[in-house]
Coordinates of C-alpha atoms in Angstrom, one line a residue:
X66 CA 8.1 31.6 2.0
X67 CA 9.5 28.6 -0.2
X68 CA 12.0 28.9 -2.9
X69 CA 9.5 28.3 -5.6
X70 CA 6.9 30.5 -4.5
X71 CA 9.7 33.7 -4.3
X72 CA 10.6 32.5 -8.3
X73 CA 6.7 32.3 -9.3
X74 CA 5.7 35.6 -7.9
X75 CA 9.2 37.3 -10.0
X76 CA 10.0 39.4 -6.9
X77 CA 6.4 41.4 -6.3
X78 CA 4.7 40.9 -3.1
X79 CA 2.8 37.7 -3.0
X80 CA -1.0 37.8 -3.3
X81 CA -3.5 36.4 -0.6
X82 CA -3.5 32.9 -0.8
X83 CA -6.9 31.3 -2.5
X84 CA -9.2 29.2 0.0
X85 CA -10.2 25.0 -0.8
X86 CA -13.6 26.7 -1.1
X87 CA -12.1 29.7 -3.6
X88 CA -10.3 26.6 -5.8
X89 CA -13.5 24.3 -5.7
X90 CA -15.7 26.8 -6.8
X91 CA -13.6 28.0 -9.5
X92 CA -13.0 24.3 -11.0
X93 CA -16.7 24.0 -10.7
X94 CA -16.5 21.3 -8.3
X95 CA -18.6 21.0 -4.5
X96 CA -16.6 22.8 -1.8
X97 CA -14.6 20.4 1.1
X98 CA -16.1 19.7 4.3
X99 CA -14.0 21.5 7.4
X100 CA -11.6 18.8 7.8
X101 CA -10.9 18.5 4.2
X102 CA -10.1 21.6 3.8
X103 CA -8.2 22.0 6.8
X104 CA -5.7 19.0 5.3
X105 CA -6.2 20.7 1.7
X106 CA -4.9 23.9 2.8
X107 CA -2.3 22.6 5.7
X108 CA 1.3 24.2 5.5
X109 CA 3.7 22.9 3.2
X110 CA 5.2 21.2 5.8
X111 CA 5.3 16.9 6.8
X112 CA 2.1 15.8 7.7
X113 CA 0.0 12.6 9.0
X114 CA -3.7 12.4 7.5
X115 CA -5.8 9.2 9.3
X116 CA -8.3 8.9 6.5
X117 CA -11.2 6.8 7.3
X118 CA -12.9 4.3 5.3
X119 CA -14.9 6.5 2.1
X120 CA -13.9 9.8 3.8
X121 CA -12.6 11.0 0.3
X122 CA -8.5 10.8 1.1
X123 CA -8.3 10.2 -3.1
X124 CA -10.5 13.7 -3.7
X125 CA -8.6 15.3 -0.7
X126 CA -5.6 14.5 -1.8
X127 CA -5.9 15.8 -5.9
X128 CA -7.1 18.9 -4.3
X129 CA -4.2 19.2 -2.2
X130 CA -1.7 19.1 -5.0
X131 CA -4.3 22.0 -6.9
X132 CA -4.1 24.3 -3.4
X133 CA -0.3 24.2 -3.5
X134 CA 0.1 24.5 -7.6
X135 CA -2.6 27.6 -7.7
X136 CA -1.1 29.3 -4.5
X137 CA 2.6 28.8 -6.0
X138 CA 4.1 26.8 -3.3
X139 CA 5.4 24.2 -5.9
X140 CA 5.0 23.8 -9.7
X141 CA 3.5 20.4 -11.2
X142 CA 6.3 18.5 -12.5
X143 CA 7.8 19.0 -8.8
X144 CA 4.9 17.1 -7.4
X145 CA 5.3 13.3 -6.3
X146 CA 2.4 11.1 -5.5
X147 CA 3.4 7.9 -4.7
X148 CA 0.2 4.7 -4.1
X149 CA 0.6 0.8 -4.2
X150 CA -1.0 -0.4 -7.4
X151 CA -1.3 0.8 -11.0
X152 CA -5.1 1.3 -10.7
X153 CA -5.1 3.8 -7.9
X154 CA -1.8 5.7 -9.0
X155 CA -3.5 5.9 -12.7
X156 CA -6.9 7.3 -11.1
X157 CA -5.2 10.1 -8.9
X158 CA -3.1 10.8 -11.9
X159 CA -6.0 11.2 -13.9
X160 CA -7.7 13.2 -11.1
X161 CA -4.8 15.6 -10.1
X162 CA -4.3 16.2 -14.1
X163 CA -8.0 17.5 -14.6
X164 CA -7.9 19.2 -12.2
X165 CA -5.2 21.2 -12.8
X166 CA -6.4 22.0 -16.8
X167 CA -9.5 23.2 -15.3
X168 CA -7.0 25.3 -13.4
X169 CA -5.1 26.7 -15.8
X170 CA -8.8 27.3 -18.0
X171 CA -10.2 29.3 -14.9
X172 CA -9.9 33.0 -13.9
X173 CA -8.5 32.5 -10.6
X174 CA -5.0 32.1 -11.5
X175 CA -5.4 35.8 -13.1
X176 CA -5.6 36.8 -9.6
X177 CA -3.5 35.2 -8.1
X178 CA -0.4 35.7 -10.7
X179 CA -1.0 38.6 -12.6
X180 CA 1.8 37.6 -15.0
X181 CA 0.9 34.4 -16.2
X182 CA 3.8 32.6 -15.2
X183 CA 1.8 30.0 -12.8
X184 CA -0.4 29.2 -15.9
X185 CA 2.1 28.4 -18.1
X186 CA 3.9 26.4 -15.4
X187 CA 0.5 24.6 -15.3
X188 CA 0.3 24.0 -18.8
X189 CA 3.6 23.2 -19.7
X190 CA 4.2 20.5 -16.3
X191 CA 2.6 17.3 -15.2
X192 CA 3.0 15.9 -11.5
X193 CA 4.9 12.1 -11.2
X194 CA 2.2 9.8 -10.1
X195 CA 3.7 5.9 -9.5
X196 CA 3.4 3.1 -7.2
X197 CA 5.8 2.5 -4.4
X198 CA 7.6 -0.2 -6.6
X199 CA 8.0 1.9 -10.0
X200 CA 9.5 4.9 -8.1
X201 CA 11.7 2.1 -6.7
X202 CA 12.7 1.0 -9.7
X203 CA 13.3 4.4 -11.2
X204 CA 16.2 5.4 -8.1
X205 CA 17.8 1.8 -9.0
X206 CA 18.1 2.7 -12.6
X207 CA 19.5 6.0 -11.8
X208 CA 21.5 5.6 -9.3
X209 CA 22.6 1.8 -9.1
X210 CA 26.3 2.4 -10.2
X211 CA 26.5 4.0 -6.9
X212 CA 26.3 0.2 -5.3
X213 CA 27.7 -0.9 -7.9
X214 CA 24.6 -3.0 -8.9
X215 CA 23.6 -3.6 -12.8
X216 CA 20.6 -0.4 -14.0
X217 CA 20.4 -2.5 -16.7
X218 CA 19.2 -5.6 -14.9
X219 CA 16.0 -7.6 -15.7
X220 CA 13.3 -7.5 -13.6
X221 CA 11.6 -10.9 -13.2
X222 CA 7.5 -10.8 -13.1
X223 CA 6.4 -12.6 -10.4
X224 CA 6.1 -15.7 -13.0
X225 CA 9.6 -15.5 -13.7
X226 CA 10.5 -15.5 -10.0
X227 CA 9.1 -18.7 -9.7
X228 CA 10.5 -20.1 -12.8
X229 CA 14.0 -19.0 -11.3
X230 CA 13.0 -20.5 -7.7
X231 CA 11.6 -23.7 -8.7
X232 CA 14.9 -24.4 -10.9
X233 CA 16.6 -24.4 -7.7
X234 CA 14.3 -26.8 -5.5
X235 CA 14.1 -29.0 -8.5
X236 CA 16.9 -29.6 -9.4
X237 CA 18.5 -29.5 -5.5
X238 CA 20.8 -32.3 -4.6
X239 CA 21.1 -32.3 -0.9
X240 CA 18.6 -34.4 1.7
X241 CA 16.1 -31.7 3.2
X242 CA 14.1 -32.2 6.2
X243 CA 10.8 -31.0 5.2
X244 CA 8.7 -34.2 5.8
X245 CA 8.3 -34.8 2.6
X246 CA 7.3 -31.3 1.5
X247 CA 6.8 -31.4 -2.6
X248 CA 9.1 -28.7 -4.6
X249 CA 5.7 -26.7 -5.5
X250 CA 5.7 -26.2 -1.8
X251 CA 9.0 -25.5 -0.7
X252 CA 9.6 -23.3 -3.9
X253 CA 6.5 -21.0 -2.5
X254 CA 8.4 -21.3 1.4
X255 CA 11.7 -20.0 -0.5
X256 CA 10.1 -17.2 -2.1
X257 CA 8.6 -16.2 0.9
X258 CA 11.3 -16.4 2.6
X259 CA 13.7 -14.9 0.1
X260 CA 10.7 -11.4 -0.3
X261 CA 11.1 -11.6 3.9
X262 CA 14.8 -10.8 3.9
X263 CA 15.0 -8.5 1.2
X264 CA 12.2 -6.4 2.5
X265 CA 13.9 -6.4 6.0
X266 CA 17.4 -5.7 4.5
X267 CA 19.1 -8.8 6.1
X268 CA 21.1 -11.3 4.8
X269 CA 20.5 -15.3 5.3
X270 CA 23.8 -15.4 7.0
X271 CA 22.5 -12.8 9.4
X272 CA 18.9 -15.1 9.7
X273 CA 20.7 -18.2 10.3
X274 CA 22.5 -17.4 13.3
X275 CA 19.3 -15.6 14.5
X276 CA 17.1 -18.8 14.1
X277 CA 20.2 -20.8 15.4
X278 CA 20.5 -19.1 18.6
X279 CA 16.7 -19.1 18.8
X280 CA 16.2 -23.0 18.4
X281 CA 19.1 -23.7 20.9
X282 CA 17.6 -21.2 23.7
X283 CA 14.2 -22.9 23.8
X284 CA 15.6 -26.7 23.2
X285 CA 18.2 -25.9 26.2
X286 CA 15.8 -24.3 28.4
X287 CA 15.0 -26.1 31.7
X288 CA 12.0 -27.9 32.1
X289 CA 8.9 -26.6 33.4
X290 CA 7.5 -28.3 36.8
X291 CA 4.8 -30.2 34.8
X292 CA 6.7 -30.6 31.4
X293 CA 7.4 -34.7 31.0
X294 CA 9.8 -34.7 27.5
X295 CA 13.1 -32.6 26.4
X296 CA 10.8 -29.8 24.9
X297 CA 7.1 -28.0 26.0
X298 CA 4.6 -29.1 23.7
X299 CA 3.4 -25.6 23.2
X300 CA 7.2 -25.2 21.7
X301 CA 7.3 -28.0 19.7
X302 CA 5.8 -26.3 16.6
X303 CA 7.8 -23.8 17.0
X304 CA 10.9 -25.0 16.6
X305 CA 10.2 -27.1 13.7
X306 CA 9.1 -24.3 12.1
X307 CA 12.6 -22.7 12.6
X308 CA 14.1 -26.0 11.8
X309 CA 12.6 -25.8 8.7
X310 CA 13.4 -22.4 8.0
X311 CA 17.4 -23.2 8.4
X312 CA 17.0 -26.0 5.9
X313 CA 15.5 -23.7 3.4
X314 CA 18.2 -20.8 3.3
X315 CA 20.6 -23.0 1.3
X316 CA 18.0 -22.6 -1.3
X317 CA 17.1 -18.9 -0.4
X318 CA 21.2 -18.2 -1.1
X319 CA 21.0 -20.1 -4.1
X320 CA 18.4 -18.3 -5.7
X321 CA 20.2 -15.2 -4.7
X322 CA 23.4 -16.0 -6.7
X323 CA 21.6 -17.5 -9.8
X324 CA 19.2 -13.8 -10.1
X325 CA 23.5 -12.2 -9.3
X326 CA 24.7 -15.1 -11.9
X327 CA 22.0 -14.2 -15.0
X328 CA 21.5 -9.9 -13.7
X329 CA 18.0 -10.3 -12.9
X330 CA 16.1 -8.6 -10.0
X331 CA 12.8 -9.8 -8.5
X332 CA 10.3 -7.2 -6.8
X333 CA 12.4 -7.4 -3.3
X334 CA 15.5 -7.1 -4.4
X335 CA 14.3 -4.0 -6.4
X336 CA 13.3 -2.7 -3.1
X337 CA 16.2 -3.6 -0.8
X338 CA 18.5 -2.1 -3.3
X339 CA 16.4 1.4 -3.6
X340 CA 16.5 1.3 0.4
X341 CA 20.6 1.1 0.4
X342 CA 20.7 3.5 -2.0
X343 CA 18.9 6.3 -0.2
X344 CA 20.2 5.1 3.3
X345 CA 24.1 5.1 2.3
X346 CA 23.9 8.0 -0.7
X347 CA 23.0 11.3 1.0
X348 CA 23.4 13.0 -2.6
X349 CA 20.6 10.6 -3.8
X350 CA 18.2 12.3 -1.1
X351 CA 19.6 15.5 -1.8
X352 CA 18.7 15.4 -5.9
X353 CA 15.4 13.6 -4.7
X354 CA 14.5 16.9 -2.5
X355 CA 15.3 18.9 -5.4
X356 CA 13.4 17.8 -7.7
X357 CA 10.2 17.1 -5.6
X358 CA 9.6 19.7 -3.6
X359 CA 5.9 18.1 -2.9
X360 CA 5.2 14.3 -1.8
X361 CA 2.2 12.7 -1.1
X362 CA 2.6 9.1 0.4
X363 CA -1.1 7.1 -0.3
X364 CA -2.2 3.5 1.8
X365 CA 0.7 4.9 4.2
X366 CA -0.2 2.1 6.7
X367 CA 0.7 -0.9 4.3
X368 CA 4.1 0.4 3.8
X369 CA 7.0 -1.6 4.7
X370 CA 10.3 -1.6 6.3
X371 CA 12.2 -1.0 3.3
X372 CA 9.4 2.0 2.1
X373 CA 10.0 3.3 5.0
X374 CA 13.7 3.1 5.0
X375 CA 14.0 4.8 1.3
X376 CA 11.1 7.3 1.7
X377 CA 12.4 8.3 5.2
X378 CA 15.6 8.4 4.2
X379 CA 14.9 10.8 0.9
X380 CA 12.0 13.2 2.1
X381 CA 12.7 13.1 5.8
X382 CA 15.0 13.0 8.6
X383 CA 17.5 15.2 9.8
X384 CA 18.8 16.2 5.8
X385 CA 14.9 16.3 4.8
X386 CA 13.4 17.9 7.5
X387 CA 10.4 19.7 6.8
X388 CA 9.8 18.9 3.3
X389 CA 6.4 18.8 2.3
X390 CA 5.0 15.6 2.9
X391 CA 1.8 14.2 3.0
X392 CA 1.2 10.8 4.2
X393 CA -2.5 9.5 3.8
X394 CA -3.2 6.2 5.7
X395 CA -5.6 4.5 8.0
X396 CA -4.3 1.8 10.8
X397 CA -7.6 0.0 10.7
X398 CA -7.4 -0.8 6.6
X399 CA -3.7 -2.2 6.7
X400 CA -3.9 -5.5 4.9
X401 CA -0.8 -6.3 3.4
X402 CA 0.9 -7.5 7.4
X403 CA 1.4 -11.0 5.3
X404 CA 4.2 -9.2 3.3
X405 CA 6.4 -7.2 5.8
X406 CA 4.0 -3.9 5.9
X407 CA 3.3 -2.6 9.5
X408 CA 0.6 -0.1 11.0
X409 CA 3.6 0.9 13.0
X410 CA 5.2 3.3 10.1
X411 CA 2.3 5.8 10.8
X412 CA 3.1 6.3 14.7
X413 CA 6.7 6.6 13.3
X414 CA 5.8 9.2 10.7
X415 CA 5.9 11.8 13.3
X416 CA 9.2 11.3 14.0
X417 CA 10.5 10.0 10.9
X418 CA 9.6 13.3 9.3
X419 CA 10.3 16.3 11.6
X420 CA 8.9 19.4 11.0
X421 CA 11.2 22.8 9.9
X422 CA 12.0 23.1 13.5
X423 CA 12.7 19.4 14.3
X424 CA 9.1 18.9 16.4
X425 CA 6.9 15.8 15.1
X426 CA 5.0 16.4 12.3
X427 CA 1.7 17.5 12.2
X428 CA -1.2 15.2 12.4
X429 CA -4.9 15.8 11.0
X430 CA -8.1 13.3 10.1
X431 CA -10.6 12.4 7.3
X432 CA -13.4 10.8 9.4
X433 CA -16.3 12.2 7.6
X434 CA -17.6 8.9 5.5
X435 CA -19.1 9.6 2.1
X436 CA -19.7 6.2 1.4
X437 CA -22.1 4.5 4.3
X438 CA -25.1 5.2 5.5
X439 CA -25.5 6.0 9.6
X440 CA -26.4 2.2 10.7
X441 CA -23.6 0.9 8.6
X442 CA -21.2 3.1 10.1
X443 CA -22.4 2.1 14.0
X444 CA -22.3 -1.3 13.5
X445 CA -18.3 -0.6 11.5
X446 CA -17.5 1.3 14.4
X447 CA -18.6 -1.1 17.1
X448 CA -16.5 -3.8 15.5
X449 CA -13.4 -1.9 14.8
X450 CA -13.3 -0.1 18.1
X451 CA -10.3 -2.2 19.5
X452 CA -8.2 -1.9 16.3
X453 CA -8.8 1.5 16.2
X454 CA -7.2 1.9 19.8
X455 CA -3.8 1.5 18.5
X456 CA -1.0 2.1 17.2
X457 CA -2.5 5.3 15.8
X458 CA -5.8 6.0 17.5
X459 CA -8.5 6.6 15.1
X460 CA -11.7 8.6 16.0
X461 CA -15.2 7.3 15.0
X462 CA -16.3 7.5 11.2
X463 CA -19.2 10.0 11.1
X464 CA -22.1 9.9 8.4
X465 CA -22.0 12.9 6.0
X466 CA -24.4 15.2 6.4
X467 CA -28.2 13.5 4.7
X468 CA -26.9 10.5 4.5
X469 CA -29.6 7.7 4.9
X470 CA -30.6 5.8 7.8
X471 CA -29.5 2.6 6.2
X472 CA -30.5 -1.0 7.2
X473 CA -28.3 -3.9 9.1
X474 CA -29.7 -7.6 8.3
X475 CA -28.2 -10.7 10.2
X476 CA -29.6 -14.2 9.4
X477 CA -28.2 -17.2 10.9
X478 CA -28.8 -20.8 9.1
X479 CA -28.2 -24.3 9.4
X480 CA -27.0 -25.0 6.1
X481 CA -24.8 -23.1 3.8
X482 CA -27.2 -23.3 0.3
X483 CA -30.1 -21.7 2.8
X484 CA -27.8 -18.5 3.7
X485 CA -27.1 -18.2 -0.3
X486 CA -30.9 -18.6 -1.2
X487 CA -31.8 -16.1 1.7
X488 CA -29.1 -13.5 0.2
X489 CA -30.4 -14.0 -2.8
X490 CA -33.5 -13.1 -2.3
X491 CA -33.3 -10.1 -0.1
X492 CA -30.8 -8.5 -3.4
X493 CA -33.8 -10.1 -5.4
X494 CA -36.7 -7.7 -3.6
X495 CA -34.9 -4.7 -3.7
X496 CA -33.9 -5.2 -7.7
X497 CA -37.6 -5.7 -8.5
X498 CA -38.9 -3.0 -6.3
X499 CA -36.2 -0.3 -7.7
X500 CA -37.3 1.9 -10.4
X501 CA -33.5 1.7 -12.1
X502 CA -31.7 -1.8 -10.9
X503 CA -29.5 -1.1 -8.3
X504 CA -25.6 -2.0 -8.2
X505 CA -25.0 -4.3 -5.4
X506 CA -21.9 -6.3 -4.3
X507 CA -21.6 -9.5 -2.6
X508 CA -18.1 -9.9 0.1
X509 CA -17.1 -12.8 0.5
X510 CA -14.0 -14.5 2.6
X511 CA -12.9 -17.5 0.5
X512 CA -12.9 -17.7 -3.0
X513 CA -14.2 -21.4 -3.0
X514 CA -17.9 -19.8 -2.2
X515 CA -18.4 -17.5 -5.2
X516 CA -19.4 -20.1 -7.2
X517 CA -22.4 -21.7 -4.8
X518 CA -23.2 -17.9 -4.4
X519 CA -23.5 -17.2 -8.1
X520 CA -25.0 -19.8 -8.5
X521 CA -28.2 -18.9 -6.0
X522 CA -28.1 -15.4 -7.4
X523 CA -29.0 -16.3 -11.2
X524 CA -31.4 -18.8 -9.8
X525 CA -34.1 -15.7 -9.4
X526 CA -32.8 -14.6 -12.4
X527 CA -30.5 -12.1 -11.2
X528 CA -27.2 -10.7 -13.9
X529 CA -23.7 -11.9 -12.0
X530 CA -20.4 -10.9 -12.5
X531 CA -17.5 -12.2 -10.5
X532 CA -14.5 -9.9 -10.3
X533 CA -11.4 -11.1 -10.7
X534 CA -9.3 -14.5 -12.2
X535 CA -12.0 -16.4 -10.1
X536 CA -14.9 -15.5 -12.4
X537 CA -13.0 -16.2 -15.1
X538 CA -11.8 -19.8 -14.7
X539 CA -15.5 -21.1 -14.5
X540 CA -16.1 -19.4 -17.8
X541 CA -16.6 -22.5 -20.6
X542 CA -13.8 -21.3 -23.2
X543 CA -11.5 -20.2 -20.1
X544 CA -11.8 -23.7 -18.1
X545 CA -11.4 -25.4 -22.1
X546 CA -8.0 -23.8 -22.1
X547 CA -6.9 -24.7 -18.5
X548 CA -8.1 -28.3 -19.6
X549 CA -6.1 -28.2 -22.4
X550 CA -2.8 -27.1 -20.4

């Protein structure tokens, strides 16, 4: 029994514990499949949830906060949920908060605390819902003194990063050896490159004598039996590339001491100094674990080194071991590799977050897909099977239960323009044979083809609307003011 659930039961003998079904029935909502409620109602203990593709992780995961709230294991303002952008942390936000009003407006918490005192700990608390970079930002303006770093620093949008970077390849002195590279270029290498290091939590002085040691073990290597100049051609690339990386970090530690020079902070550095800050300040952890007695990690799988570093270092470990923790994540979805994240954080979860009794944490899945019909999900499942070997295996997604058959349509054209009109009008017959139009969405790899493509689609008269800044630029007043810049 936890600390918080001996002060909201006052000392009497603590009721039976309400079922996922009991809560879901009570907030008027449909009861969780087996394995939802299994992770729902899961000890509040560290735990690993694989959540397939539409298996309902966000609806599992609100109903996991209500489980804990209505059975007294934590209060709401000592719940942390934790996502990557603003749009998903506002909707569980949004989610976990009506939840818990229809909560506190149902009879079940009569039953479960006699005196009231969970409802008004309901009504009176909200849970902390942010994205991985705001709750960063929040320990560095508590805690930065600690460093000592400036809380009061600016923190550059990514525009103003730029701005900052390009001052310093424009208005660099020195010869560089980028064949001719422009400074739009190289200022987009530096960034890069700059985001790299502070996500790893190295220093360019520690990169360069990496790289250097790298480039003069493969130039002095001896040649192969077949290998005619100085260097393998296969290696050639390769080096250049690190060449060009060693003439960079002058600019990389420029751009570092103007952001020290003017107290500004871009998004890595924000990170990096979050990540020292829980590594090297136990009593940071410690006042973290006080006040959240309930984490749930979302999109566990794109989190990177320096996530991993602060959230590991605050909520698990030896000082945080067996905290409640919930990571949510799926190896097969992880799509931010370009910027430091790795599908290797949820094998380390285990580990990284020890149970009470210092065995690896618990692991559980969401496989049940709400989302596709059954042909969809075969044809999903035969492509992804060797992703989903490794590094965590993940099982086969399963149709729910009456989900349609479905249908898979391949065409293969000579052209380009007769793929579009052939798209077009298969989405064409279905619109006109539905009684109400049906929503449908068109994926496509490269933004250069949504125009040919909504193009073909209004051509049998068909309503388009391209998400996103690239429908916006072809609009006539929008491309007027680009002109006009």
């Amino acid at each position: 029994m936890t600390q918080s659930q001996l002060a909201l039961w006052d000392g009497a003998p603590p009721p039976a514990l309400a079922t996922p079904a009991e809560i879901a029935a009570a907030l008027g909502l449909p009861p969780p499949t087996p394995e939802q409620a299994a992770v729902i109602a899961a000890p509040a203990e560290p735990a690993l949830v694989v959540a397939g593709a539409g298996a309902g992780k966000t609806e599992t995961m609100a109903a996991r906060v209500v489980w804990l709230v209505a059975n007294g294991f934590v209060t709401p303002e000592r719940v942390l949920g934790l996502t990557f952008t603003r749009k998903a942390a506002r909707q569980l936000a949004e989610r976990v908060r009506a939840r818990l009003r229809r909560l506190a407006g149902s009879g079940l918490l009569d039953r479960l605390d006699p005196g009231g005192g969970r409802r008004a700990a309901v009504l009176a608390g909200e849970p902390t819902v942010l994205t991985y970079h705001a709750y960063a930002g929040r320990l560095v303006s508590e805690h930065a003194l600690r460093l000592p770093t400036d809380p009061g620093a600016r923190l550059l949008t990514e525009t103003g990063a730029w701005q900052f970077a390009h001052r310093v390849t424009a208005g660099w002195e020195p010869d560089l050896d980028l064949d001719g590279k422009v400074p739009h270029t190289v200022t987009g290498w530096m960034l890069g490159l700059a985001g790299q290091l502070a996500e790893h939590l190295r220093r360019p002085d520690e990169l360069r004598e990496c790289t250097q040691a790298l480039v003069t073990a493969l130039t002095g290597a001896p040649p192969g039996p077949r290998q005619r100049g100085a260097l393998r051609a296969d290696l050639k690339p390769v080096v250049e590339r690190q060449r060009a990386r060693l003439a960079i970090l002058p600019l990389v530690e420029r751009y570092l001491d103007l952001k020290r020079r003017d107290a500004v902070l871009d998004f890595g550095d924000q990170m990096s100094i979050a990540a020292q800050l829980a590594r090297d300040h136990p009593e940071v952890g410690a006042a973290e674990r006080d006040r959240f007695g309930a984490v749930l990690l979302d999109e566990y799988q794109d989190t990177g080194h320096a996530q991993r570093v602060i959230l590991r270092a605050l909520f698990g470990g030896p000082e945080g071991r067996g905290h409640a923790v919930t990571a949510v994540g799926d190896p097969v979805q992880s799509i931010y590799g370009w910027r430091g994240a790795s599908a290797s954080n949820l094998p380390r979860f285990a580990t990284d977050f020890p149970s009470a009794d210092g065995t690896p944490a618990a692991r559980m899945s969401l496989l049940t897909s709400f989302r596709n019909a059954e042909r969809i999900l075969e044809l999903a499942n035969a492509i992804s099977g060797p992703v989903r070997a490794e590094p965590v295996p993940v099982d086969r997604l399963r149709a729910r239960p009456g989900a349609p058959e479905g249908e898979v349509a391949v065409g293969l054209f000579e052209r380009v323009d007769q793929e579009n009109a052939w798209l077009a009008a298969q989405i064409a017959e279905r619109w006109s044979a539905a009684t109400t139009p049906p929503t449908t969405a068109v994926l496509l790899r490269r933004r250069a083809d949504m125009a040919d493509v909504a193009a073909a689609l209004r051509a049998v008269g068909l309503p388009v609307e391209v998400v996103g800044v690239g429908g916006l630029i072809d609009e006539p007043e929008v491309a007027d003011v680009i002109a006009t810049l």
